[in-house]
XYZ file of C-alpha atoms in Angstrom:
558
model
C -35.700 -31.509 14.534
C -39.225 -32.383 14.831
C -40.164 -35.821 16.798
C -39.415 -38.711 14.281
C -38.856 -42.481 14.102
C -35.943 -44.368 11.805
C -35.950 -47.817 10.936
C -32.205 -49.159 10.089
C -32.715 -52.414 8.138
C -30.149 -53.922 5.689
C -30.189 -57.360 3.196
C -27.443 -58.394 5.495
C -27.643 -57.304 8.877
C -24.046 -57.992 9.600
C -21.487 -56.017 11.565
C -21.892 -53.156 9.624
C -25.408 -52.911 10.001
C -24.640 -53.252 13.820
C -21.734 -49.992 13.277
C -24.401 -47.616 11.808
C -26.594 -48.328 14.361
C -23.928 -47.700 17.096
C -23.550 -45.023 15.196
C -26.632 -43.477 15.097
C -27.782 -44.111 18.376
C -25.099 -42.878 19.740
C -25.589 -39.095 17.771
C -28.792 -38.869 17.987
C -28.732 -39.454 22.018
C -26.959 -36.146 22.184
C -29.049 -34.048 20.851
C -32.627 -35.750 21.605
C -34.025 -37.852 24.144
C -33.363 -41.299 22.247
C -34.866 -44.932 22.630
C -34.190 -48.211 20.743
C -36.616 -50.369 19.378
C -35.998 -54.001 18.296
C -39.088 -55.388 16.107
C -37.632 -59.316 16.202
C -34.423 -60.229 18.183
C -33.384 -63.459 19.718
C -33.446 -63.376 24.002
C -29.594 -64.012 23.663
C -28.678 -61.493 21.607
C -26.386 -58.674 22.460
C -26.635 -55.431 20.507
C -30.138 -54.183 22.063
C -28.130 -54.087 25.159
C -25.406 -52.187 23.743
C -27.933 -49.829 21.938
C -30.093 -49.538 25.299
C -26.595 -48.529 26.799
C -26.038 -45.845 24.450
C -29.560 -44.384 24.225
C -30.339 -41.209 26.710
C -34.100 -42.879 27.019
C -34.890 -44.560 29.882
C -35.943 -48.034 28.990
C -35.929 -52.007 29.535
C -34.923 -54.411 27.541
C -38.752 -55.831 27.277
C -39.420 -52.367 26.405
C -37.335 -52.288 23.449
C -38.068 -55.854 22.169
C -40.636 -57.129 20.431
C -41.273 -61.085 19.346
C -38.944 -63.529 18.028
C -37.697 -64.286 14.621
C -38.973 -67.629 14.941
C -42.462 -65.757 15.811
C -41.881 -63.631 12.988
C -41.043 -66.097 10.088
C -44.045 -68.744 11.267
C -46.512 -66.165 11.218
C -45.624 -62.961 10.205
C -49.440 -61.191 10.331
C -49.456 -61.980 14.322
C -45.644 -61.028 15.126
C -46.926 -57.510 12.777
C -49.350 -57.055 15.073
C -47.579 -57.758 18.709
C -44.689 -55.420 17.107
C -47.178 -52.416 16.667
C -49.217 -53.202 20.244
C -45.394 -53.334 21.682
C -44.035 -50.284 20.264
C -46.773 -48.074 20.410
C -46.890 -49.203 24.041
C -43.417 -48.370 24.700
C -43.545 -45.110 22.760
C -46.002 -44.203 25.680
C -44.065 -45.830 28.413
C -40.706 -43.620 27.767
C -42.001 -41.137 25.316
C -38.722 -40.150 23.469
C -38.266 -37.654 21.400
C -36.648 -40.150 18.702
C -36.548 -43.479 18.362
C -34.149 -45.695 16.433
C -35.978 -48.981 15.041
C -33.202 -51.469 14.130
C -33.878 -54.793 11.930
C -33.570 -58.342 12.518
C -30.137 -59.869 12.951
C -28.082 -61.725 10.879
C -28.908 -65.551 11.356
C -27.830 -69.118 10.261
C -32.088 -70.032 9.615
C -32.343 -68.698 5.952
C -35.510 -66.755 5.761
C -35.811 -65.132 1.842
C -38.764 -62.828 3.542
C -36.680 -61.363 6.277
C -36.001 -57.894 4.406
C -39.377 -57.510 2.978
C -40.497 -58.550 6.686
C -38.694 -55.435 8.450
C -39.515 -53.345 5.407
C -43.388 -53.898 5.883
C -42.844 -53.321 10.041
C -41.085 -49.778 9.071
C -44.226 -48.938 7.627
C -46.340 -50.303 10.409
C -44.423 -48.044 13.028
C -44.431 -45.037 10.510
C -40.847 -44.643 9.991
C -38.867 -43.216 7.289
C -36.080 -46.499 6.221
C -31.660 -45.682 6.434
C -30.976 -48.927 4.079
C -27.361 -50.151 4.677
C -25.566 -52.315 2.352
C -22.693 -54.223 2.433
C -19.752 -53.270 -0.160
C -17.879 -56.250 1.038
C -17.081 -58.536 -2.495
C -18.843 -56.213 -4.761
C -17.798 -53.369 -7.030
C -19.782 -49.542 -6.595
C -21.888 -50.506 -9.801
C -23.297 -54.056 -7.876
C -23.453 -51.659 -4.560
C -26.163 -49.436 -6.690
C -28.264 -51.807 -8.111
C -28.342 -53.437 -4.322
C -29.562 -50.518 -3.024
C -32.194 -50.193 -5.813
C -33.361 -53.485 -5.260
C -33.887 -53.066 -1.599
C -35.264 -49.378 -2.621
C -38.435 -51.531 -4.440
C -39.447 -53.928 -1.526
C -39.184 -50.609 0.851
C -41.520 -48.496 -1.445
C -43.861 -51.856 -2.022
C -44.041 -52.300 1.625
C -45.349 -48.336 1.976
C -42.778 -46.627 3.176
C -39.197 -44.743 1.679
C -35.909 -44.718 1.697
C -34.249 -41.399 3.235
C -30.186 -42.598 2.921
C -28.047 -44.889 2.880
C -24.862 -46.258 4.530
C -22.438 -48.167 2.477
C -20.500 -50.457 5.030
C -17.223 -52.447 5.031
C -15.251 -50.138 3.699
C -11.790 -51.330 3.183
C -8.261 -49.693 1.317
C -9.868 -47.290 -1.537
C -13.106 -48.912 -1.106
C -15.048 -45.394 0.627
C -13.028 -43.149 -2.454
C -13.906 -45.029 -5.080
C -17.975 -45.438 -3.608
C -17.662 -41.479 -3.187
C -17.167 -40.913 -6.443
C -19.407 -42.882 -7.456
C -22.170 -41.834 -5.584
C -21.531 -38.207 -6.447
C -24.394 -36.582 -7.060
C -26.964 -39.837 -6.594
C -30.446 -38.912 -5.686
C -30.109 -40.098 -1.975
C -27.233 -39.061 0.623
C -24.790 -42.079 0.642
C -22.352 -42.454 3.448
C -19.355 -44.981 3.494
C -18.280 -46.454 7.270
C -15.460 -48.258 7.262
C -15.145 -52.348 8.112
C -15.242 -52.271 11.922
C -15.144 -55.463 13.848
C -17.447 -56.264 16.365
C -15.807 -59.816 17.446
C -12.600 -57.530 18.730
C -12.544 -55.698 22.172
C -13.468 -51.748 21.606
C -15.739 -52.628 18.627
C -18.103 -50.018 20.023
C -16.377 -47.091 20.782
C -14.446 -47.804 16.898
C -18.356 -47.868 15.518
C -18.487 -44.251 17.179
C -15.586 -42.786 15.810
C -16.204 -44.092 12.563
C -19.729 -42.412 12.421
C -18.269 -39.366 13.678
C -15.292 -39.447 10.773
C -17.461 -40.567 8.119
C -20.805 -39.074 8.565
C -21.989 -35.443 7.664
C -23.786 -34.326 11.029
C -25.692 -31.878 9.379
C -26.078 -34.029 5.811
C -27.600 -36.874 8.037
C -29.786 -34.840 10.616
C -31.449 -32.859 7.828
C -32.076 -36.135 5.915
C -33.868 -37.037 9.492
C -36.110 -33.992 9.317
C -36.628 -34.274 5.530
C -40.668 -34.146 4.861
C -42.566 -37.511 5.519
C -46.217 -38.873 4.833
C -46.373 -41.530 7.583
C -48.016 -44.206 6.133
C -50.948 -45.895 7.411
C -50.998 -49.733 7.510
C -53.418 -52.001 8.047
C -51.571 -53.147 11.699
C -50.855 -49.553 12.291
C -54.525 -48.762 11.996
C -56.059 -51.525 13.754
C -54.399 -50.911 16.694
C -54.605 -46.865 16.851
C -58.793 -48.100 17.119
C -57.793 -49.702 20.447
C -55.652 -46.686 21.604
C -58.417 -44.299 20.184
C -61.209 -45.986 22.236
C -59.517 -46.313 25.276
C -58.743 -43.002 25.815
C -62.210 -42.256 26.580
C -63.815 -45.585 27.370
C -67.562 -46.213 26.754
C -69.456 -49.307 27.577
C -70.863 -51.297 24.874
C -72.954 -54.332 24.904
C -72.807 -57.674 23.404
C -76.175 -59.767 22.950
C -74.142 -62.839 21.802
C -72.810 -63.887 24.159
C -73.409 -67.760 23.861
C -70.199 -67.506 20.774
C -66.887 -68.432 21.752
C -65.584 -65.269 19.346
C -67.599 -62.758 21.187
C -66.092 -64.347 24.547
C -62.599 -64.144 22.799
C -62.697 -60.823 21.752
C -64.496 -59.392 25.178
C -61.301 -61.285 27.069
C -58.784 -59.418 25.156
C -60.563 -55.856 25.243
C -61.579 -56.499 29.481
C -58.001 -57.158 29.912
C -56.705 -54.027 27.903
C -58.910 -51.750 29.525
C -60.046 -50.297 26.138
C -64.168 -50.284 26.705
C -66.572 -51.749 29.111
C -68.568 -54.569 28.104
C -72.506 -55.562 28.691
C -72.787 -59.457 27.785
C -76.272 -60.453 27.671
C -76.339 -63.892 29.018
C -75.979 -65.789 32.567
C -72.588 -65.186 34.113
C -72.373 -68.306 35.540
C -72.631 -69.928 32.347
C -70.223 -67.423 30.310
C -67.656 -67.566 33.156
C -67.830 -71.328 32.749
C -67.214 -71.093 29.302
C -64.670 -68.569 29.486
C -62.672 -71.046 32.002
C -62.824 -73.302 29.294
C -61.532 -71.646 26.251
C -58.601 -70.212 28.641
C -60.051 -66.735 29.236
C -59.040 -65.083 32.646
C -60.897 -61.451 32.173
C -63.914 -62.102 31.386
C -65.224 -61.250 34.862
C -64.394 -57.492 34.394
C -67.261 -57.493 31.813
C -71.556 -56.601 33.142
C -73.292 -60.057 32.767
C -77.457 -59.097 31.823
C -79.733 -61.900 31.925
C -82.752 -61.544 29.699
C -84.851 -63.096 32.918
C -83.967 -60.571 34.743
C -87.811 -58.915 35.680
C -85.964 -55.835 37.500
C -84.334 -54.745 33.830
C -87.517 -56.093 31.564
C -90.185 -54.310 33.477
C -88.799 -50.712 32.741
C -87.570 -51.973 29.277
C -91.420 -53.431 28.492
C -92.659 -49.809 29.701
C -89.944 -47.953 27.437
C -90.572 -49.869 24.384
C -94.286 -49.320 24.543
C -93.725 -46.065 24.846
C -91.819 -46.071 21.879
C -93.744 -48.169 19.603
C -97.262 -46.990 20.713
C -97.916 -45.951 17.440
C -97.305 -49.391 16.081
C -99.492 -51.121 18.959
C -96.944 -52.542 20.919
C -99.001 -53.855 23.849
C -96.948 -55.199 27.434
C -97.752 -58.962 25.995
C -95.894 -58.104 22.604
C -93.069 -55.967 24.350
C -92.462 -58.692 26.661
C -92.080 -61.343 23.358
C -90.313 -58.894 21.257
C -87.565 -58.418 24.405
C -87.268 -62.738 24.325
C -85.204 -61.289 21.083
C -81.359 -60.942 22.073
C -81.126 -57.975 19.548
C -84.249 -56.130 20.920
C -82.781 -56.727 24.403
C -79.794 -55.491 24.091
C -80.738 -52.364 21.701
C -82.985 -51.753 25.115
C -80.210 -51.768 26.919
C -78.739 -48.871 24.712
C -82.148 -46.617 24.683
C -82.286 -46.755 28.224
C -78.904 -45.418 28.536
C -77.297 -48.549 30.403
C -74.907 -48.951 26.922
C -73.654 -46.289 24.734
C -73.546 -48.546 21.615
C -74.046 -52.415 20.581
C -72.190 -54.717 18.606
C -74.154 -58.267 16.821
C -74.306 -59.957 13.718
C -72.043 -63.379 14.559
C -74.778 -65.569 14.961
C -77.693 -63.131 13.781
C -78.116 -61.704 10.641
C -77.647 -58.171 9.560
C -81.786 -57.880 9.216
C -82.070 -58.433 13.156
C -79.040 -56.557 13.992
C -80.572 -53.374 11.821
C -84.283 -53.695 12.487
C -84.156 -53.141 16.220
C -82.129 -50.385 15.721
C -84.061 -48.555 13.215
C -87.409 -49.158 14.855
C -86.030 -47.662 18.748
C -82.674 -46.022 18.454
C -83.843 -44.189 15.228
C -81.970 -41.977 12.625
C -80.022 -38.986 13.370
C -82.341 -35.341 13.249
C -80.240 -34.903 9.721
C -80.593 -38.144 8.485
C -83.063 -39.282 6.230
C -81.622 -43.027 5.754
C -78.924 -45.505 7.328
C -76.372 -46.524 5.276
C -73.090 -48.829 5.980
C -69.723 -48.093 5.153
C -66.489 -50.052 5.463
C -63.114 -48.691 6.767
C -60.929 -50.131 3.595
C -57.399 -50.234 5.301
C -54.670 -51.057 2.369
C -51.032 -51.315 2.262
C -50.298 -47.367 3.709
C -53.762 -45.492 3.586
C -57.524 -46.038 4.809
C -60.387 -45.237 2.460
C -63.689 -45.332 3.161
C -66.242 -47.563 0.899
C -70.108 -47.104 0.935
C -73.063 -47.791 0.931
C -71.701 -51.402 0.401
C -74.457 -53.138 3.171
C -77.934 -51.325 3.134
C -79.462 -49.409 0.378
C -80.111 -51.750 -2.616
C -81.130 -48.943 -5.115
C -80.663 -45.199 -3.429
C -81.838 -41.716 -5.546
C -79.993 -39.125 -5.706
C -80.887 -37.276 -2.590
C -80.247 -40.890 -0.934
C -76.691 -41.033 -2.289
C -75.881 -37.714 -1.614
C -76.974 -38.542 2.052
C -74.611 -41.338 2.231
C -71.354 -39.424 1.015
C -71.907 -36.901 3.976
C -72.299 -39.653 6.235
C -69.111 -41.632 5.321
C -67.202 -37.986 5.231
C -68.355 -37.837 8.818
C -67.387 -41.319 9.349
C -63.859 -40.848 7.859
C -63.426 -37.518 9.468
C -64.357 -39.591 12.867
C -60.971 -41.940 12.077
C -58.540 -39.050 11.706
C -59.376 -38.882 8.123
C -58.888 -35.873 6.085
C -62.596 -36.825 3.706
C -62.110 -36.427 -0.391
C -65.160 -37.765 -1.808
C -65.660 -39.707 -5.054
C -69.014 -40.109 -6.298
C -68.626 -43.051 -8.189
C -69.836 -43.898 -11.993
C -69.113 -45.434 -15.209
C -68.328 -41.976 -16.224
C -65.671 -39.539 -15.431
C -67.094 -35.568 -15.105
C -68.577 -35.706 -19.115
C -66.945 -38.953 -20.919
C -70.384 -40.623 -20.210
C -74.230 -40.269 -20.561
C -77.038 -42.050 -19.358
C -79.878 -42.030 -16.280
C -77.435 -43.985 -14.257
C -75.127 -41.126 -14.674
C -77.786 -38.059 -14.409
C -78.321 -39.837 -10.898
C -74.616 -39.127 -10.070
C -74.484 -35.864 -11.331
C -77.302 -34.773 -9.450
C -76.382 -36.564 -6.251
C -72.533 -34.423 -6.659
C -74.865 -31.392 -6.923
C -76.683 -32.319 -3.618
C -73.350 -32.823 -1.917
C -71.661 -29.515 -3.078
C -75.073 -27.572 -2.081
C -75.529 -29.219 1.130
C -72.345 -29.712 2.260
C -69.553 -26.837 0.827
C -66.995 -27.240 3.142
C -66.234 -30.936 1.844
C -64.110 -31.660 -1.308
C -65.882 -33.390 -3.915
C -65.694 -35.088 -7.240
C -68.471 -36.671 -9.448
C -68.778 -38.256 -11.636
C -65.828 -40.115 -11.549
C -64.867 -43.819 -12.688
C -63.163 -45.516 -10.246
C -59.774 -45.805 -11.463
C -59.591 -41.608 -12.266
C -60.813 -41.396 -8.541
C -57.763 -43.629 -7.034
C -54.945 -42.439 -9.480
C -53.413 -39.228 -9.784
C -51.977 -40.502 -13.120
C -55.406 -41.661 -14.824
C -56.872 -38.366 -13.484
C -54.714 -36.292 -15.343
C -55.898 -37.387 -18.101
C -59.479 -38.056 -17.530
C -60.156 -35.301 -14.899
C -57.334 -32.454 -15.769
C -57.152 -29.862 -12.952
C -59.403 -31.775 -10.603
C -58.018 -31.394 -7.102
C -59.476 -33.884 -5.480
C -59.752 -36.329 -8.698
C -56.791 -38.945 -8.119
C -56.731 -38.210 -4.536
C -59.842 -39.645 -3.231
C -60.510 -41.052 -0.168
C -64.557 -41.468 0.255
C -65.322 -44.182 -2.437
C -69.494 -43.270 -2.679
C -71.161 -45.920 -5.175
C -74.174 -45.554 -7.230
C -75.779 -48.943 -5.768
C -75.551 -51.599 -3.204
C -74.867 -54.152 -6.303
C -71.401 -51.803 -7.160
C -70.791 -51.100 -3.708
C -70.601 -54.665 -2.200
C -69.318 -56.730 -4.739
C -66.347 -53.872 -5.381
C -65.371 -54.145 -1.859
C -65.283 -57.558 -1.575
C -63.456 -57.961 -4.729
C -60.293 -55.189 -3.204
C -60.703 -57.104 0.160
C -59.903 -60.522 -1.606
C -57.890 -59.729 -4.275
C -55.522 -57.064 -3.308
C -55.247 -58.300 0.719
C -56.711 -54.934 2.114
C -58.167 -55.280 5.274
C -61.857 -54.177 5.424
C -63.757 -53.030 8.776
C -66.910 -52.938 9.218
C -69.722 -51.958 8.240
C -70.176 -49.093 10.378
C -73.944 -48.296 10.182
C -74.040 -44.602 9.256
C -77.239 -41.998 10.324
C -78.297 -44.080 13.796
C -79.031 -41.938 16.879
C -76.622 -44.123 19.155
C -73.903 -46.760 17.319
C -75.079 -50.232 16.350
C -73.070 -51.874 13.762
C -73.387 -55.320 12.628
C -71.045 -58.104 12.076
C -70.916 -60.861 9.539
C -71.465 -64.718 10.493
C -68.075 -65.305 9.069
C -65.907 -62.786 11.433
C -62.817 -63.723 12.878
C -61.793 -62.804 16.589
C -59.842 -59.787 15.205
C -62.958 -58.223 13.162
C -64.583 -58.671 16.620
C -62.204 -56.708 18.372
C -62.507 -54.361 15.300
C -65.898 -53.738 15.749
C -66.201 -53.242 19.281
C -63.336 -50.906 19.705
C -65.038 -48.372 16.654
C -68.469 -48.499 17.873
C -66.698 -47.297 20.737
C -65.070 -44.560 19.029
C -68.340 -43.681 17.265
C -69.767 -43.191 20.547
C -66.907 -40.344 21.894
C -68.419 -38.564 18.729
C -71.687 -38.323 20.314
């Protein structure tokens, strides 16, 4: 059985819930090296210690918890987030070979969001869902439509169903739900009522399992095929993992914001990049001290007085802008520019990439950059794409922040960027060249643009799938491309959203970001010699963070 995680959740969570995952635990321990993971448990609770007993991992109790339900029902984006940092943490801790998640608890705080809540963290950790359900007071027939109820919130939330355990079993209660479930479209297994207020509760959950449960049905439901899903949490943090594993410094000419400061503390402290902050140390530490920060002082501190850094830097940008006659007198001017400074900093090797754009805008994040870190040898533009991270995949949206009205040869430059760019986060690029038309439906110069753009793609680029035109909705659906784009491969399964203007590009993915709650990163500016990548005025500490961690990543590529 290949490495896997399971997530047992139930509408419930009673004692049978707890019996299952005795259960399960228990026979999975003896064939593979086992932990337990517990998304949102109470300190005083005690099945995580009965679990932890069972399991043939090595682990802690902090290990295998993660916040509280309290945490969890006041703000369930945060407690999302901690649960992923904390697993993913502990996954590399004790590295098991499986690892059972198990659900919240049953509780006497109503919370009508608590299923949907584990659901949604299933998907976060990438696991595969064994629903139980309690047959306790109702008849087979209310048992099915329970578990096709729960079925909906668990596909909504991104992930699937892979069996499920009916529990409470009393008298004829497992006969009857046998027959019933004869044949059903997911392996059901009935466990019988076991009590866990009675001494032996535990060792009665085993036997159960062991009596009731097909070994081989239920381990070759556990190595059935799986897409893991990619959520927005799970994605955000794999950036941080990504970009620590080879750490690069980049530098941060804002430092006079309290969100820089914010995210810098949380990224110094993780050990995920190194940090230039242009500024005065004494007055960032002071600052820092202020809004609570304790790591700041792991960061490089550059003043922009500092004549041992701007004498070089004057030389190097006249040097570089000799051409343009930049004289020492306008160098030294120019460099009284945060941005220009700290772009420096990355030409003369001192940074391998720069992050700005919370107090300036994206004009003086981009100009320096294009006028002294340049364009790539192969790239005739920069363009700037956003990592669109939805409920289980990431797409990639461009050019949605630089070109106002590209030509063909322009557009077809910016799909092979943002197929880099994708191909840079793990993902496997399908490119839709976007249009009002789909392959012939539509004609028009708007269109010829598109088709010729596709053509440039295809010529210059072979190895990467591609589809053009293509209306938006044919490009996301495998359904509407059926019928609009019959036998196109990669129609329906797109990935690289390219769009024939900055007009389409921006407001579409601001409209998705808004309206259907994806999370959107970026923009990553696409075709620069060295990463710069600009952030808006409106960012939140988290976008910061964001930022940072895949300009870092962007630099491992070079």
């Amino acid at each position: 059985m290949s490495r896997i995680n399971v997530s047992i959740i139930s509408p419930e969570a009673g004692n049978g819930r707890n019996a299952v995952a005795v259960g399960i635990v228990s026979a999975l321990s003896k064939r593979e090296k086992t932990g337990v993971f517990r998304p949102a448990v109470t300190k005083d609770e005690g099945l995580t210690s009965v679990l932890l007993d069972l399991a043939s991992a090595e682990e802690t109790r902090d290990q295998a918890t993660g916040v509280t339900p309290r945490e969890s029902r006041t703000d369930p984006g945060d407690a999302r987030a901690a649960i992923v940092a904390k697993f993913t943490e502990t996954e590399a801790a004790v590295k098991p070979e499986a690892m059972v998640i198990v659900g919240s608890d049953k509780s006497s705080v109503g919370d009508p969001e608590r299923f949907a809540f584990n659901a949604r963290v299933s998907a976060d950790l990438q696991s595969p869902v064994l629903l139980t359900v309690c047959t306790i007071d109702r008849t087979p027939d209310e048992v099915a439509q329970t578990i096709e109820s729960c079925e909906k919130v668990i596909v909504n939330a991104g992930t699937k169903v892979i069996g499920v355990f009916v529990t409470g079993c009393r008298g004829d209660d497992a006969d009857n739900l046998r027959k019933y479930f004869d044949g059903y479209r997911l392996p059901v297994w009935t466990i019988p009522f076991v009590d866990f207020g009675k001494e032996g509760a535990v060792e009665h959950a085993e036997q159960a399992f062991c009596e009731n449960v097909d070994s081989a049905q239920f381990f070759a439901a556990l190595d059935e095929p799986f897409v893991k899903p990619t959520t927005p949490f799970a994605f955000q943090y794999s950036l941080l993992e990504k970009a620590k594993r080879d750490r690069k410094t980049i530098v941060l000419p804002e430092g006079c914001d309290d969100r820089i400061l914010k995210s810098a503390d949380y990224l110094l402290k993780r050990e995920i990049v190194d940090l230039i902050i242009i500024g005065e140390q004494d007055e960032i530490l002071a600052r820092g001290k202020e809004l609570g920060l304790d790591s700041l002082d792991k960061a490089h501190f550059q003043s922009m007085d500092d004549e041992a850094m701007l004498q070089p830097m004057i030389a190097k940008l006249c040097e570089l802008r000799a051409k343009k006659g930049m004289t020492p007198e306008k160098a030294a001017a120019t460099l009284k520019d945060m941005s220009y400074f700290g772009t420096m900093l990355v030409v003369m090797g001192y940074a391998d990439g720069l992050v700005s754009g919370a107090i300036n805008s994206t004009a003086n994040t981009v100009r320096p950059a294009l006028q002294v870190i340049k364009t790539k040898p192969d790239a005739t533009s920069v363009s700037g794409a956003f990592l669109m991270c939805f409920k289980d995949h990431v797409a990639v949206f461009a050019d949605c922040a630089i070109n106002t009205n590209p030509d063909a040869s322009e557009i077809a430059n910016i799909a092979i960027q943002s197929a880099e760019t994708a191909k840079s986060f793990d993902i496997d690029p399908k490119i839709g060249m976007l249009s009002y038309s789909t392959i012939n439906s539509g004609k028009g110069p708007d269109v010829d643009i598109v088709v010729e753009a596709t053509k440039l793609v295809a010529e210059r680029r072979p190895d990467l799938p591609v589809v053009g035109p293509v209306q938006f909705d044919a490009a996301w659906s495998p359904t509407v491309a059926a019928v609009k784009a019959p036998g196109n491969d990669v129609a329906g399964h797109v990935n690289v959203f390219v769009f024939p203007d900055l007009t389409a590009g921006n407001i579409c993915y601001k409209a998705v970001q808004r309206s259907s709650g994806a999370v959107a990163i970026g923009p990553i500016l696409q075709g620069l010699n060295k990463p710069v990548n600009d952030l808006s005025r409106g960012a939140l500490v988290q976008d910061i963070i964001n930022t940072i961690a895949l300009t870092a990543i962007e630099a491992q590529q070079d």
